[in-house]
Short mmCIF file of C-alpha atoms and ligand atoms in Angstrom, two decimals:
data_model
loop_
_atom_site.label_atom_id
_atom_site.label_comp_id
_atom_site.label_asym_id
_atom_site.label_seq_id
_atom_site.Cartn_x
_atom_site.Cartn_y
_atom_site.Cartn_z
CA UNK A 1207 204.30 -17.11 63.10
CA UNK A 1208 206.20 -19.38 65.66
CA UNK A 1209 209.15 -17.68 66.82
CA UNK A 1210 211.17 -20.45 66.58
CA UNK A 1211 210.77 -20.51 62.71
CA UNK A 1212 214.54 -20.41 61.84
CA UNK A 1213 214.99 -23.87 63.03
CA UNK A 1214 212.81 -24.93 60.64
CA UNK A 1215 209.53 -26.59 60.61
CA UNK A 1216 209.01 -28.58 63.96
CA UNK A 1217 209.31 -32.64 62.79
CA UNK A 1218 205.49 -33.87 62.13
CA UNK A 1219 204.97 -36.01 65.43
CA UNK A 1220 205.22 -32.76 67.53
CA UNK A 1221 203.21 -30.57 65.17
CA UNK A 1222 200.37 -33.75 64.99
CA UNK A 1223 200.57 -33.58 68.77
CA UNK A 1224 200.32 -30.04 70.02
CA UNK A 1225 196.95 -30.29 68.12
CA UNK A 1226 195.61 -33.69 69.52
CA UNK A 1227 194.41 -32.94 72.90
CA UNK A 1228 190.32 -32.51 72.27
CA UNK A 1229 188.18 -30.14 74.56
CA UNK A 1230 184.87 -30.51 74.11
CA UNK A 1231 184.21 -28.51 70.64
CA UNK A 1232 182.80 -30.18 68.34
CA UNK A 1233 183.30 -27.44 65.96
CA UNK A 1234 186.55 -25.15 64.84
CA UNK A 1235 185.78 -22.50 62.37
CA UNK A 1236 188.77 -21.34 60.86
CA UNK A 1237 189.28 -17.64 59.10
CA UNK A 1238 192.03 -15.96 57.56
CA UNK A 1239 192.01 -12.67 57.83
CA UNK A 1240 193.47 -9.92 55.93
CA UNK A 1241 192.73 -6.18 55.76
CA UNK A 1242 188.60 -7.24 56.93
CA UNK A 1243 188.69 -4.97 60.18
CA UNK A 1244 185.59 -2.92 58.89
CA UNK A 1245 183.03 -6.08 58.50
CA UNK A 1246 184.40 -8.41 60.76
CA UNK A 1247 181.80 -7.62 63.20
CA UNK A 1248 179.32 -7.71 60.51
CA UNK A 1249 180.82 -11.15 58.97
CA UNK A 1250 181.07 -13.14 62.32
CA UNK A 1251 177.52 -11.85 63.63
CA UNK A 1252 176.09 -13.73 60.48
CA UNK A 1253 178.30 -16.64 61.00
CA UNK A 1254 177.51 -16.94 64.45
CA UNK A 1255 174.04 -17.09 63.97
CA UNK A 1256 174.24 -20.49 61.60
CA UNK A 1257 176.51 -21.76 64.52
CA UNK A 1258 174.17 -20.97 66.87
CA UNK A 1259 171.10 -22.71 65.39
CA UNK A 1260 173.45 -25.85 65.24
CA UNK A 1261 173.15 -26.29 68.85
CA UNK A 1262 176.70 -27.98 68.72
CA UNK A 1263 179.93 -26.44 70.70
CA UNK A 1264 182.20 -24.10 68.57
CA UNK A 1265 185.04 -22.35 68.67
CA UNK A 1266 186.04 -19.07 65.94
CA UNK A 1267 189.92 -19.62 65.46
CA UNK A 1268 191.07 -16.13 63.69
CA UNK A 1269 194.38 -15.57 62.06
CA UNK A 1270 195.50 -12.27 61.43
CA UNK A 1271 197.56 -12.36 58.72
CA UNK A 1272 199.57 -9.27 59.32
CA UNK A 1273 196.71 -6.64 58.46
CA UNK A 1274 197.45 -3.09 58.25
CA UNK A 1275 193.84 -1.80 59.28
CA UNK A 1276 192.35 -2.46 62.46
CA UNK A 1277 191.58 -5.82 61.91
CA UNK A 1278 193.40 -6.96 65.12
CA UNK A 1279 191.63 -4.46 67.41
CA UNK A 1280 188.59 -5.11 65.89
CA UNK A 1281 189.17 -9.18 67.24
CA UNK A 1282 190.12 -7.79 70.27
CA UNK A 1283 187.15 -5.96 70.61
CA UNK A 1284 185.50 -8.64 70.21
CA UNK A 1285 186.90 -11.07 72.48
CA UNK A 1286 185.36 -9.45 75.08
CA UNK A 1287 181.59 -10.30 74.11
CA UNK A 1288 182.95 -13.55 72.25
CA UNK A 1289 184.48 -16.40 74.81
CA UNK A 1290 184.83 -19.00 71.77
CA UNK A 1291 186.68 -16.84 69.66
CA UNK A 1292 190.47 -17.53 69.83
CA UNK A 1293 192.90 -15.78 67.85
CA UNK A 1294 196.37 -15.30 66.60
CA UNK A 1295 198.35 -12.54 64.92
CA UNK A 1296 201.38 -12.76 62.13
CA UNK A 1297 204.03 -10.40 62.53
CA UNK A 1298 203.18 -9.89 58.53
CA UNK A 1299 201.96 -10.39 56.10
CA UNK A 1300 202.59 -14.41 55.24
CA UNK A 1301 199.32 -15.32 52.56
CA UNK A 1302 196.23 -16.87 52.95
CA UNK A 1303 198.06 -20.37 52.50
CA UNK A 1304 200.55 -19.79 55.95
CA UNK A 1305 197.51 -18.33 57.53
CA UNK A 1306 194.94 -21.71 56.81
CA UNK A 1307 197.75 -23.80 57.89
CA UNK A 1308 198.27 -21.95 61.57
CA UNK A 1309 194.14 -21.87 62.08
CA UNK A 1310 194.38 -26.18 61.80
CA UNK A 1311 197.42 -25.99 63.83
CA UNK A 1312 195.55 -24.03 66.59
CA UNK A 1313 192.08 -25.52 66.26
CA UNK A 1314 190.87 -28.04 69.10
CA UNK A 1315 187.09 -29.29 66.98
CA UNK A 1316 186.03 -32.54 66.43
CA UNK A 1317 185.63 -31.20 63.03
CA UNK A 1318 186.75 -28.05 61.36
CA UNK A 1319 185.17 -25.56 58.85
CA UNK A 1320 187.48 -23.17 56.68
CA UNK A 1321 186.22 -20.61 55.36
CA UNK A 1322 186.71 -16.75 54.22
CA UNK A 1323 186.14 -13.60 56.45
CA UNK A 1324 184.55 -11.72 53.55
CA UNK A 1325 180.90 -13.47 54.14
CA UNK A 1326 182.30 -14.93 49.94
CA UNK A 1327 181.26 -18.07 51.60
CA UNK A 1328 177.86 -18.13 52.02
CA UNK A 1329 177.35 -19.28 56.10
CA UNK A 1330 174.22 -20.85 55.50
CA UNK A 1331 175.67 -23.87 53.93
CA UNK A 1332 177.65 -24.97 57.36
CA UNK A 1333 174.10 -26.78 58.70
CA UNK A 1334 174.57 -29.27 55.58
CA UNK A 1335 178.01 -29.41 55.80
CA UNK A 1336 178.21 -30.32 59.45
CA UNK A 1337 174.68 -32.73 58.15
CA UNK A 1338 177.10 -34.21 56.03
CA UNK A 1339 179.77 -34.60 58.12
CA UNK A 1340 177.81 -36.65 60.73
CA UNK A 1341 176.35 -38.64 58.00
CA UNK A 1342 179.91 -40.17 57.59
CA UNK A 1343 182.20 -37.62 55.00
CA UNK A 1344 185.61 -36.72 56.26
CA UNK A 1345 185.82 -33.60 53.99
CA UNK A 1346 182.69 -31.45 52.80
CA UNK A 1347 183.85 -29.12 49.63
CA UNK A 1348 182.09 -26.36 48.37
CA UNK A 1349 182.00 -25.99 44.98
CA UNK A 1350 181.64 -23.04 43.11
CA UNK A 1351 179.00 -23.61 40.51
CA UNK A 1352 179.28 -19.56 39.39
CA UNK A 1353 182.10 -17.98 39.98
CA UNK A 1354 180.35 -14.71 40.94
CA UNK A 1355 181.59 -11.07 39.88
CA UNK A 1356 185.53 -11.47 39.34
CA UNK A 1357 187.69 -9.21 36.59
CA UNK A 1358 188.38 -10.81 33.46
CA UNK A 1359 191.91 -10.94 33.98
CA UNK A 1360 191.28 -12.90 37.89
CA UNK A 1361 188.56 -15.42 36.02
CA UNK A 1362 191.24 -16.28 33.23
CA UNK A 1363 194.06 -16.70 35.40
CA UNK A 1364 192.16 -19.18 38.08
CA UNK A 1365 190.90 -20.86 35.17
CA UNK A 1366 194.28 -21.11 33.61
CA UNK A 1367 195.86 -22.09 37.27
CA UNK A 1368 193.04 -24.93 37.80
CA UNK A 1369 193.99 -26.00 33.92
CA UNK A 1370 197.92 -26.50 34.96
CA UNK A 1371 197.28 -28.57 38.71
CA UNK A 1372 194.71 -30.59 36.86
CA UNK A 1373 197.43 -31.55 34.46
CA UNK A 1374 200.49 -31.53 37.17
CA UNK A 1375 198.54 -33.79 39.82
CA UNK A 1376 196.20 -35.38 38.32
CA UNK A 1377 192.84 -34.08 40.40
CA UNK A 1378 190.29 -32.04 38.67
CA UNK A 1379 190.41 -28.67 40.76
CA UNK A 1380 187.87 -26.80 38.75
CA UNK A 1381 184.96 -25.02 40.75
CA UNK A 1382 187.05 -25.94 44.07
CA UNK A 1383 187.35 -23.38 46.79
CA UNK A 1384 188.80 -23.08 49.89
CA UNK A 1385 185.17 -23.10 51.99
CA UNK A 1386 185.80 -26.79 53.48
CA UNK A 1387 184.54 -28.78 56.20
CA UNK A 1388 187.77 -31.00 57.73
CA UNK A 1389 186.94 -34.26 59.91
CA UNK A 1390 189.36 -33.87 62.80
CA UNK A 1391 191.07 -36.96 61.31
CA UNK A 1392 191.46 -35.65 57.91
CA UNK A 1393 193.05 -32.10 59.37
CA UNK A 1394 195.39 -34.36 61.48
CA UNK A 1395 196.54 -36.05 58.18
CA UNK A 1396 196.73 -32.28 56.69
CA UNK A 1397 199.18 -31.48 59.27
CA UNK A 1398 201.41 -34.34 59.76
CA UNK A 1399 202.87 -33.82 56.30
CA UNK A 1400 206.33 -32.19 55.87
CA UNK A 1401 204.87 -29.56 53.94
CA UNK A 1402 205.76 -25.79 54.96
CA UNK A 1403 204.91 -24.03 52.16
CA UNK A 1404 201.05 -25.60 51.48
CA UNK A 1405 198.71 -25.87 48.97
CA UNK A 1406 195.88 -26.45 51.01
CA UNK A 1407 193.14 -26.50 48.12
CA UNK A 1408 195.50 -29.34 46.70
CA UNK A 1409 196.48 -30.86 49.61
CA UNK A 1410 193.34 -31.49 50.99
CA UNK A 1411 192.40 -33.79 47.74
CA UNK A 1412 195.19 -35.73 47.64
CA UNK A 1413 195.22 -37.12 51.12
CA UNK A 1414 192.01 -38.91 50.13
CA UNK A 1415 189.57 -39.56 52.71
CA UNK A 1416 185.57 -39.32 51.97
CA UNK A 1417 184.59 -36.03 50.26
CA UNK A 1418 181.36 -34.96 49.79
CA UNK A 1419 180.56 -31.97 47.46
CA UNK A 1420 178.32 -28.86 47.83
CA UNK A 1421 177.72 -26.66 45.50
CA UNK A 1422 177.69 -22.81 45.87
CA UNK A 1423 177.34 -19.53 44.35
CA UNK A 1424 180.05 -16.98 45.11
CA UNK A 1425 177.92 -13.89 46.36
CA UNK A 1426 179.84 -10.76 46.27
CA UNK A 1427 182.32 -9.51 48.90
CA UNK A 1428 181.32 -7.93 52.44
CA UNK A 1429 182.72 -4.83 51.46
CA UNK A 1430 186.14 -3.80 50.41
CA UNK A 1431 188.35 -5.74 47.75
CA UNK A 1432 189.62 -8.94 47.31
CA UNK A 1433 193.54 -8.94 48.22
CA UNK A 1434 194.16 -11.08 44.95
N1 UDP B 1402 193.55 -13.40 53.10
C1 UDP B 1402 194.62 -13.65 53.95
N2 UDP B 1402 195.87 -13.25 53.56
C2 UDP B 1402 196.11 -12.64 52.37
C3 UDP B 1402 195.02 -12.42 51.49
C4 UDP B 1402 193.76 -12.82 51.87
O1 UDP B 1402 194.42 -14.19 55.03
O2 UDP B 1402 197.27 -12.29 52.11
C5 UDP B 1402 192.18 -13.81 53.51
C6 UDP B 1402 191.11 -12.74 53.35
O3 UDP B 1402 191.03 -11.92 54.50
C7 UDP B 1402 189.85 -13.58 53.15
C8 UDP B 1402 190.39 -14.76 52.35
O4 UDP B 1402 191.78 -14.85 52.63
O5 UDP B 1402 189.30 -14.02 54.37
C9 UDP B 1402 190.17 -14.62 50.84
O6 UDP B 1402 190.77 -13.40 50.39
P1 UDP B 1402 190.10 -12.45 49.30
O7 UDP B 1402 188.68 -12.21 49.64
O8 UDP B 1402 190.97 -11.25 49.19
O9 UDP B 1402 190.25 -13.33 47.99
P2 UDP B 1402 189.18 -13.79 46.89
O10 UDP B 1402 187.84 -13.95 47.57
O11 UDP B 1402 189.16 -12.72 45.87
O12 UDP B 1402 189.72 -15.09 46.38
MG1 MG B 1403 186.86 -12.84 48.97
#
């Protein structure tokens, strides 16, 4: 996290504009990252080669949300073999939510793609998302059409979660996950709000823009367990 984080959130403008100036990636793919040191490797080798077949510039933009493992050496071990992967490292543990919201705020891509470090969502769907995006949608959202292997108690409480923000706000957030493709303009719209603590499943439907929706079955985790 910035280290300047006492003073409070930095006002919009200067947040929107640390992130505008564009290299030439057309691509950003975003992953938080907590406690996955043992299939990182594994998880961005598979990722990679989806990216790869794209033929389109990309960078990896990893946030290390304060693991305890060797997640961080693991990236750094990495790096060496990897030029386009970029990465950054809380001092703790902050949540999945602070961690998405640092990933936009370092990403440089024409258009983004947010997704988990668990190989939970499944890489082959970025061709159509990106096929999507270039057909004109701002946001691509993967839906979950089966849920996939989840505890009782995790099912009911997500269900009972999307039940409540469906009635608070108004959007239907059932099936919604956080495996998104962001048009640069839509991620600039993300982070010019005066949110600091985000909701980014939330937030990302109610700045509006043109979705489209894919729909995906949750395949089971990598290896390990979720941190949920
Ligand atoms: N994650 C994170 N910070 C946390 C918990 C999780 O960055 O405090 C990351 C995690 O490494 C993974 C993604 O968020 O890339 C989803 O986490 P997890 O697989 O544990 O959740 P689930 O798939 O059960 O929703
Ligand atoms: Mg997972």
């Amino acid at each position: 996290m910035d280290e300047n984080d006492d003073d409070g959130p930095p006002p919009p403008a200067a947040r929107w504009e640390k992130n505008t100036p564009m290299s030439d990636v057309t691509l950003s793919v975003i992953i938080p990252l907590y406690r996955e040191g043992r299939h990182l490797a594994e998880s961005l080798g598979v990722i990679r080669r989806h990216l790869d077949a794209l033929n389109e510039t990309y960078e990896f933009c990893l946030v290390d949300d304060g693991s305890d493992d060797d997640t961080w050496q693991v990236i750094n071990t990495l790096s060496q073999s990897m030029p386009q992967l970029r990465a950054i490292r809380f001092s703790r543990n902050f949540g999945k939510e602070a961690a998405l919201a640092a990933g936009l705020e370092i990403s440089r891509g024409r258009a983004m793609i947010i997704m988990d470090g668990d190989l939970q969502h499944p890489p082959e769907l970025i061709p159509r998302m990106v096929g999507l995006w270039t057909e004109g949608n701002e946001i691509v959202d993967a839906v979950k059409s089966e849920r996939g292997r989840e505890s009782a108690l995790y099912k009911f409480l997500a269900t009972a979660f999307n039940a409540l923000m469906c009635r608070l706000s108004g959007f239907d957030l059932h099936g919604a996950s956080d495996f998104k493709l962001l048009d640069r303009r839509a991620a600039d719209a993300w982070l010019r709000l005066r949110e600091n603590r985000t909701f980014y499943r939330g937030i990302t439907e109610w700045i509006g823009f043109r979705h489209a929706r894919l729909p995906f079955v949750v395949p089971s985790r990598a290896d390990g367990k979720s941190a949920w």
